[in-house]
mmCIF file of C-alpha atoms and ligand atoms in Angstrom:
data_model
loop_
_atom_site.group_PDB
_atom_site.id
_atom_site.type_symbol
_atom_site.label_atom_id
_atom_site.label_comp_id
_atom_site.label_asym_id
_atom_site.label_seq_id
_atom_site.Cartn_x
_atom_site.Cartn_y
_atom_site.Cartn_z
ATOM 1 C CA UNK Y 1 5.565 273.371 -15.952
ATOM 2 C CA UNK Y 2 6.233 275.852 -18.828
ATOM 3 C CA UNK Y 3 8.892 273.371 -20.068
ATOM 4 C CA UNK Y 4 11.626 275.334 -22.296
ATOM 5 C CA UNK Y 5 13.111 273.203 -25.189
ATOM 6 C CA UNK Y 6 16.506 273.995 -26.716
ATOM 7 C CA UNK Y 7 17.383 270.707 -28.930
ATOM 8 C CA UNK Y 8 21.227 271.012 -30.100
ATOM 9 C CA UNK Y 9 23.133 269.111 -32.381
ATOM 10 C CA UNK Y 10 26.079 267.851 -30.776
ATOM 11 C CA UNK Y 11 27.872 269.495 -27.463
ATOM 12 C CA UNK Y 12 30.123 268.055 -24.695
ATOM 13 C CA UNK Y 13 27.285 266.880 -22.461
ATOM 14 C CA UNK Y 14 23.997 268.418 -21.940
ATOM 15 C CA UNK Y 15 24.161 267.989 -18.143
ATOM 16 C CA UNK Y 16 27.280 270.251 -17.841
ATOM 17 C CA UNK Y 17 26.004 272.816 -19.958
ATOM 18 C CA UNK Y 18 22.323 272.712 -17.791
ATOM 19 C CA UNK Y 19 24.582 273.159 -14.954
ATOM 20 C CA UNK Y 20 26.835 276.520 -16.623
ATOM 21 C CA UNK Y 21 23.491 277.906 -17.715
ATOM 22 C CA UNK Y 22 21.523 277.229 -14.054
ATOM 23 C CA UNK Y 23 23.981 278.664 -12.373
ATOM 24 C CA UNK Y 24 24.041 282.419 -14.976
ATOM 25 C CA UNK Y 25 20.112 281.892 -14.280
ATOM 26 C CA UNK Y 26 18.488 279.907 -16.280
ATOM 27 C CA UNK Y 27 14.701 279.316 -15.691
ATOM 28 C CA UNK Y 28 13.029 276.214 -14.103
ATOM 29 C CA UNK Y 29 11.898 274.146 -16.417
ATOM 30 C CA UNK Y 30 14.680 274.463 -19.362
ATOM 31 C CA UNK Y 31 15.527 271.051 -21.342
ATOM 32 C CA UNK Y 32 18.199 270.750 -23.103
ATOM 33 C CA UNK Y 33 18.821 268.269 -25.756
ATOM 34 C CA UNK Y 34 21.555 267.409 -27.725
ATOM 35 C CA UNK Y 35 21.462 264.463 -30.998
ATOM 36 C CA UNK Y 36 24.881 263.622 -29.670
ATOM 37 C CA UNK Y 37 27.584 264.335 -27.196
ATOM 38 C CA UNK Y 38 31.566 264.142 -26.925
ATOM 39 C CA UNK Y 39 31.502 263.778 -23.416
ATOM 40 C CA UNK Y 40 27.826 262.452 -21.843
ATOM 41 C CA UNK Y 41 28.628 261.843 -18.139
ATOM 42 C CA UNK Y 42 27.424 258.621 -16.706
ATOM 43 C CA UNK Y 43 26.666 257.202 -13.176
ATOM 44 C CA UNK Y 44 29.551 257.042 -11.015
ATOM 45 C CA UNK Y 45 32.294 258.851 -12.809
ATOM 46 C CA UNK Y 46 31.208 257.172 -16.204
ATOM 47 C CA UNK Y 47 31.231 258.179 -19.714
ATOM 48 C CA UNK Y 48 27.416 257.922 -21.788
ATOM 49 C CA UNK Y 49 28.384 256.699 -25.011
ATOM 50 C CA UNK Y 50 25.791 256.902 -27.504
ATOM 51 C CA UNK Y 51 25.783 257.196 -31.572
ATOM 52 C CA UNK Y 52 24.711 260.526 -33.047
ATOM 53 C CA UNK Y 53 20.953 260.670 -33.506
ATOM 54 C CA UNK Y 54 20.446 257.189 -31.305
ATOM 55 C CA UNK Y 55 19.351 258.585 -28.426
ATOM 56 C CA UNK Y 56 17.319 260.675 -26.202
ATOM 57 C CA UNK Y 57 19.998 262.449 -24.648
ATOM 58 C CA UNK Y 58 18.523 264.957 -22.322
ATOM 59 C CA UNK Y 59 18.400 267.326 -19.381
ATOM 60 C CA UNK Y 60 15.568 269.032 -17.341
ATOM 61 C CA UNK Y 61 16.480 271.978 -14.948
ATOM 62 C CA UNK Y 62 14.086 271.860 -11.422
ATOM 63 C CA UNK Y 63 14.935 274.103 -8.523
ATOM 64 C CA UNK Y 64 14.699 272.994 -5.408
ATOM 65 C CA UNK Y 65 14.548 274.138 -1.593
ATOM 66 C CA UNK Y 66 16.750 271.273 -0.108
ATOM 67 C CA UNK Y 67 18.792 268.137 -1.412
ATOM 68 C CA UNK Y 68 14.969 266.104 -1.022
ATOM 69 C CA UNK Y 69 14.115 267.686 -4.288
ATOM 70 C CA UNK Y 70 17.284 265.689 -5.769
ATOM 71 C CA UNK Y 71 15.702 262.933 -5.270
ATOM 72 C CA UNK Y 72 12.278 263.410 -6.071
ATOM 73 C CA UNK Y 73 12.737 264.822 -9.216
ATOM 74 C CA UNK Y 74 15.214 262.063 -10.454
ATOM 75 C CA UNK Y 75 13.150 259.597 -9.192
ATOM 76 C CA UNK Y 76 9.827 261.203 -11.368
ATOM 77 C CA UNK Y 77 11.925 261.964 -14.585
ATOM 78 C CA UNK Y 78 12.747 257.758 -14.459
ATOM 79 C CA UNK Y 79 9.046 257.203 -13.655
ATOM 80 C CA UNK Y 80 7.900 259.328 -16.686
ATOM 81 C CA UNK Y 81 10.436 258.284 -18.989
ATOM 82 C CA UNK Y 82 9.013 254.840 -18.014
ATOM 83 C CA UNK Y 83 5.261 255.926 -18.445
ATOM 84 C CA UNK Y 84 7.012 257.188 -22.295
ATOM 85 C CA UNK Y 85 8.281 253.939 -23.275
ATOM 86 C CA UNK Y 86 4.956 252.574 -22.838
ATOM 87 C CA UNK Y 87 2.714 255.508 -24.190
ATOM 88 C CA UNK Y 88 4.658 255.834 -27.355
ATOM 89 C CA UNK Y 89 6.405 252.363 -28.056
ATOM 90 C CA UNK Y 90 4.258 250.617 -26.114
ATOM 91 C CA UNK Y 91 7.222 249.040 -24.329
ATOM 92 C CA UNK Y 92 7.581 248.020 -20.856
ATOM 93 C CA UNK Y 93 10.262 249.186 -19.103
ATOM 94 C CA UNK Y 94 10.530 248.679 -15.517
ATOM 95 C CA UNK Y 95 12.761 250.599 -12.728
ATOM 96 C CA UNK Y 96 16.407 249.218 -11.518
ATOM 97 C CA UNK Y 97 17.680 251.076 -8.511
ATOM 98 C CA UNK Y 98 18.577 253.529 -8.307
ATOM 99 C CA UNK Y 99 16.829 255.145 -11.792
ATOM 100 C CA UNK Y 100 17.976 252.424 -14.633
ATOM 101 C CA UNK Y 101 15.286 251.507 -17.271
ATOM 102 C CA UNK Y 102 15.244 248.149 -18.068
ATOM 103 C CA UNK Y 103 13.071 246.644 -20.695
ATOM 104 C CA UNK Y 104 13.529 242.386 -19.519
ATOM 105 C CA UNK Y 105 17.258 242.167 -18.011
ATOM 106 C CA UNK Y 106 18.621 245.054 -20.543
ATOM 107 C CA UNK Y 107 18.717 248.633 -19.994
ATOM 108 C CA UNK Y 108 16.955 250.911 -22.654
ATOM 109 C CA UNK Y 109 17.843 254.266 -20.235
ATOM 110 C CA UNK Y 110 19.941 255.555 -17.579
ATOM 111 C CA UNK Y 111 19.641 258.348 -15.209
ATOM 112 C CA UNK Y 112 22.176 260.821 -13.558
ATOM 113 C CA UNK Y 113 21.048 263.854 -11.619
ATOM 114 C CA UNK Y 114 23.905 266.490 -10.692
ATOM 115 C CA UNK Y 115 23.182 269.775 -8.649
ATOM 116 C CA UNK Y 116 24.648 273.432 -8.174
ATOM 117 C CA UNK Y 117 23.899 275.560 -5.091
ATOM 118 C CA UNK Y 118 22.527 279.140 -6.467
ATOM 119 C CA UNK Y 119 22.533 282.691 -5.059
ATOM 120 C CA UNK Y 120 18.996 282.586 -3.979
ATOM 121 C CA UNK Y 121 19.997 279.642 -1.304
ATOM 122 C CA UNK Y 122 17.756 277.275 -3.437
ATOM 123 C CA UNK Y 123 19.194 273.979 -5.165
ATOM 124 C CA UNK Y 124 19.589 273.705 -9.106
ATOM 125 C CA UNK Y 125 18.661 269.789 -9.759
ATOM 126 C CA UNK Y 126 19.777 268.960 -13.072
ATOM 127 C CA UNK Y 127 18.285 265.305 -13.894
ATOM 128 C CA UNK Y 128 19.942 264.011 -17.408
ATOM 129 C CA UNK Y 129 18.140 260.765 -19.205
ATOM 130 C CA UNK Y 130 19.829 258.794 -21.801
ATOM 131 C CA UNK Y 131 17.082 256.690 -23.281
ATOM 132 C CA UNK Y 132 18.157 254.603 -26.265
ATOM 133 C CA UNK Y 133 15.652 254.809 -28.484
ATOM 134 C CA UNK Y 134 16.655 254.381 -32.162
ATOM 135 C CA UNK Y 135 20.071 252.426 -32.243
ATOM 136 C CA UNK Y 136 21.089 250.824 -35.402
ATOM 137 C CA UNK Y 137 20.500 247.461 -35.650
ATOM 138 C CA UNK Y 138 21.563 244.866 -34.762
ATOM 139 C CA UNK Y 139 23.312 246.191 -31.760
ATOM 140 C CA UNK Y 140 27.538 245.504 -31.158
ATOM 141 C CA UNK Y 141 27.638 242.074 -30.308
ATOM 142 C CA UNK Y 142 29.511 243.285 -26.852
ATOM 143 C CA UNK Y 143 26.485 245.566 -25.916
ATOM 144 C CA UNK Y 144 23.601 243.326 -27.246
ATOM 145 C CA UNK Y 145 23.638 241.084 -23.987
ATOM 146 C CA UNK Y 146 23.330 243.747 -21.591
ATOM 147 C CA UNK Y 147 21.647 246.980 -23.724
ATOM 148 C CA UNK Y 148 18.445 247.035 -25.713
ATOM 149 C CA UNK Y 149 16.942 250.122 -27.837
ATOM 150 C CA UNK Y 150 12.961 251.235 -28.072
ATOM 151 C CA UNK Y 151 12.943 250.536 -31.844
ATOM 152 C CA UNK Y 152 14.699 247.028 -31.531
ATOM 153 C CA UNK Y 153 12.054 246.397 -28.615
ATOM 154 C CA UNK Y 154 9.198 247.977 -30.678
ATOM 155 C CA UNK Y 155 10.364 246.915 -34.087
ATOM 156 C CA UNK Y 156 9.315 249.825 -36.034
ATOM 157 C CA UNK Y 157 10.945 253.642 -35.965
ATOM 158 C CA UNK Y 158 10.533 255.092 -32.406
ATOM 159 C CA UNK Y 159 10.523 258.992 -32.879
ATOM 160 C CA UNK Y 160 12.941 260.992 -29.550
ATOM 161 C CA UNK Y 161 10.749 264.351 -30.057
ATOM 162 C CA UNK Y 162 7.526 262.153 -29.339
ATOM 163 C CA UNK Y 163 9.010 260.593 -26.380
ATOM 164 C CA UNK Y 164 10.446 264.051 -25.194
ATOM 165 C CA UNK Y 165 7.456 265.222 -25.168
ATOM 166 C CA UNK Y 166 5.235 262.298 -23.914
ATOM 167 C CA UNK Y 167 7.870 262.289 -20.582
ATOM 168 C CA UNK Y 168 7.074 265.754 -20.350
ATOM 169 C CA UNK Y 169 3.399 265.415 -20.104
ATOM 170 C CA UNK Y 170 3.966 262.741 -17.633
ATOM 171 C CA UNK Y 171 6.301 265.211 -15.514
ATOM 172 C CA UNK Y 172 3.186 267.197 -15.926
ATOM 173 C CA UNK Y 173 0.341 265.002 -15.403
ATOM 174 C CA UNK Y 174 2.508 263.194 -11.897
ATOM 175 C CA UNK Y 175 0.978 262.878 -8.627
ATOM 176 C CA UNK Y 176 3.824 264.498 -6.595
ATOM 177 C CA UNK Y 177 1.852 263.396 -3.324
ATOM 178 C CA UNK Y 178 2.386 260.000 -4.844
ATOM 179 C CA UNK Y 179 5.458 259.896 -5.943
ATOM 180 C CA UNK Y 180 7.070 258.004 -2.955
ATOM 181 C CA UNK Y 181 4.304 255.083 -3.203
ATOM 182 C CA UNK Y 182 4.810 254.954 -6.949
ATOM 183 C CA UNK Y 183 7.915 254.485 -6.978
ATOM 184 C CA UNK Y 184 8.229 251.633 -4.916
ATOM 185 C CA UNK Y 185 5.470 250.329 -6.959
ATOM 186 C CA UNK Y 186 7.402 250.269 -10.107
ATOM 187 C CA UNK Y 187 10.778 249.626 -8.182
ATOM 188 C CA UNK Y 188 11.534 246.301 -10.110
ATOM 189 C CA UNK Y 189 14.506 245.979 -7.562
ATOM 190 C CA UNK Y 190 12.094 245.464 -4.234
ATOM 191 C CA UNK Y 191 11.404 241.898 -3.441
ATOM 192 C CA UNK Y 192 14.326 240.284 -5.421
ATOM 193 C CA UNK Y 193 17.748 239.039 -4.451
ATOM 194 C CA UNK Y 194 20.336 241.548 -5.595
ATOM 195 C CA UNK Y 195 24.108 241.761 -5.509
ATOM 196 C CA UNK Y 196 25.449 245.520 -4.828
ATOM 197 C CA UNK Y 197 28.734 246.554 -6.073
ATOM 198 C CA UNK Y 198 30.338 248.889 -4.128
ATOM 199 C CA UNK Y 199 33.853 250.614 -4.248
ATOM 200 C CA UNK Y 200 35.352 248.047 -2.041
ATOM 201 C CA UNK Y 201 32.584 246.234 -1.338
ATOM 202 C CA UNK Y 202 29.984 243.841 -2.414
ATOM 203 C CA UNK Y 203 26.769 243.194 -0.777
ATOM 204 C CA UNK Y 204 24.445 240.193 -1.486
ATOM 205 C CA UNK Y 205 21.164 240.307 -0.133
ATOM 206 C CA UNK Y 206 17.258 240.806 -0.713
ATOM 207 C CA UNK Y 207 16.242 244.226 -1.436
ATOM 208 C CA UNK Y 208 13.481 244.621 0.988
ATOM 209 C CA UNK Y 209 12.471 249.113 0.532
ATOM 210 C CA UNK Y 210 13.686 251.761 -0.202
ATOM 211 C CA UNK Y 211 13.500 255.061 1.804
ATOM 212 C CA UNK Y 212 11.877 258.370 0.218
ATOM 213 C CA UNK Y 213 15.107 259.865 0.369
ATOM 214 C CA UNK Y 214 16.137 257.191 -2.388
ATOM 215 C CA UNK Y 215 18.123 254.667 0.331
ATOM 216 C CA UNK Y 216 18.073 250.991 -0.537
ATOM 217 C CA UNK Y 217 17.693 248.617 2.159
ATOM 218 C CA UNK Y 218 19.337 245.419 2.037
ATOM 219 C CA UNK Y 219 18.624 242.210 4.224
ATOM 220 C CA UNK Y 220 21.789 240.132 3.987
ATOM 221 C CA UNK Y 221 23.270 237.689 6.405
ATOM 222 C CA UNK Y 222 24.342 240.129 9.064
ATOM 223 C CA UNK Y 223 21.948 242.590 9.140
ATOM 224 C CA UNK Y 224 20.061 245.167 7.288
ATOM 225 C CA UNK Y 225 22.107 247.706 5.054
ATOM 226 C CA UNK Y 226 21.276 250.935 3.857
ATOM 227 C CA UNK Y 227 22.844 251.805 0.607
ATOM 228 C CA UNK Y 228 23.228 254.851 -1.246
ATOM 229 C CA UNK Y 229 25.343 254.761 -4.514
ATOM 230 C CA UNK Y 230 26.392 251.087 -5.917
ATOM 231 C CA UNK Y 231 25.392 249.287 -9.194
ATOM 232 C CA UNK Y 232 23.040 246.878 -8.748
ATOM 233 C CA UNK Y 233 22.907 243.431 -10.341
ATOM 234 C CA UNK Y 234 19.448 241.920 -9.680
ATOM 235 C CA UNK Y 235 20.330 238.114 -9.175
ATOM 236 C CA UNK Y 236 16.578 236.688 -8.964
HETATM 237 C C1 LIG K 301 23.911 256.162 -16.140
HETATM 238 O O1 LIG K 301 25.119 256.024 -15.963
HETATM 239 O O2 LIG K 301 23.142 255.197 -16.157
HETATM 240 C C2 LIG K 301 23.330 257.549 -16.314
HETATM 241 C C3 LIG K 301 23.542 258.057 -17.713
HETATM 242 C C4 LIG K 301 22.969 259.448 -17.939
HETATM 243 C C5 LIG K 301 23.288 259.942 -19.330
HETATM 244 C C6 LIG K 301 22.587 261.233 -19.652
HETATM 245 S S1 LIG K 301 22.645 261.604 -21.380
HETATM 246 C C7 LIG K 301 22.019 263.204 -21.097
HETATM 247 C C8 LIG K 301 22.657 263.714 -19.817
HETATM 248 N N1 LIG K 301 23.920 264.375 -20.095
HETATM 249 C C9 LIG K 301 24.956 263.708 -19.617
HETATM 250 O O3 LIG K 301 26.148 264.049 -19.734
HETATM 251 N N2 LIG K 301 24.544 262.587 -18.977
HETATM 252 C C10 LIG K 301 23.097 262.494 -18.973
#
């Protein structure tokens, strides 16, 4: 992909603006970066907090022929920011469903994909990573428990335009035909007991696949469930 960098200092959040710009036309393959934002959107109606400079706060443009490509792409940005925590700070950081980086039980990065319908018929997928990669440290004593940071994993200076661009050649370098297989290989979630919070609703239950259209499944006492949006606590 010719991938098209704009890196800005500070804006509302880079995922909106992707949006505004996809829908006046902007190309395939635009990123937009941002070393802070006023208003980062987060799963689920959420705000992304995140000090300036802190973070890789970024979005990719795909287009897509159907609401598939949603998934797919969201699903490969997580699996190359993933391959980019280990190329360039040689940490591990393993998948949480739906597209949550954890390094151990803390997350280093989360994921939120938002779309626009275009002219052409075709679907603009806008896939926006936060990926905490040079907090200072020592983190807030209420975020410590549940957040982590490359550079407090690593314990040296983690660099965002070398992990930009090392998740960029993995977008570039991916297997699409694989992508399915891969990630329910690096699906941390499959195979453990997890409790899913829902609006009104909370399922407990072993997570036993997950469908290429993203769907978890969920074997709890009465049956199989299929779940599509929910935060997931993984329990054991
Ligand atoms: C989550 O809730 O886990 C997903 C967080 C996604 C945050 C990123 S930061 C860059 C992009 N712009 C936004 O407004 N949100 C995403």
């Amino acid at each position: 992909m010719a991938w098209i960098v704009q890196w800005e200092e500070e804006t509302g959040s880079t995922n909106a603006d992707l949006l505004a710009a996809a829908r006046l036309g902007a190309a395939p393959g635009t990123v937009l970066v941002a070393d802070h934002q006023t208003a980062g959107r987060g799963r689920l109606g959420r705000r992304w907090e995140a000090p300036p400079g802190s973070s890789l706060l970024a979005s990719l443009l795909f287009h897509s022929a159907s609401s598939e490509g949603l998934h797919r792409h969201t699903q490969a940005v997580a699996l190359a920011a993933a391959e980019a925590c280990r190329n360039v700070a040689r940490v591990d950081a393993v998948l949480k469903w739906p597209n949550d980086l954890l390094v151990g039980s803390r997350k280093v990065a989360g994921v939120l994909a938002e779309t626009a319908p275009l002219p052409s018929g075709a679907l603009a997928v806008v896939v926006g990573i936060g990926l905490n990669v040079s907090w200072p440290a020592p983190l807030p004593p209420d975020l410590a428990p549940t957040m982590t940071a490359l550079n407090i994993e690593a314990g040296r200076d983690v660099d965002r335009a070398e992990v930009l661009r090392a998740m960029l050649d993995a977008l570039d370098s991916l297997d699409w035909a694989q992508l399915h297989s891969r990630y329910r290989a690096e699906l941390d979630t499959l195979g453990r007991t997890v409790r899913v919070e829902r609006v009104g609703e909370v399922l407990e239950g072993a997570a036993v696949d997950v469908k290429v259209d993203g769907t978890l499944v969920v074997r709890t006492r009465s049956g199989d469930r299929e779940v599509t949006t929910g935060d997931v606590v993984h329990l054991r």
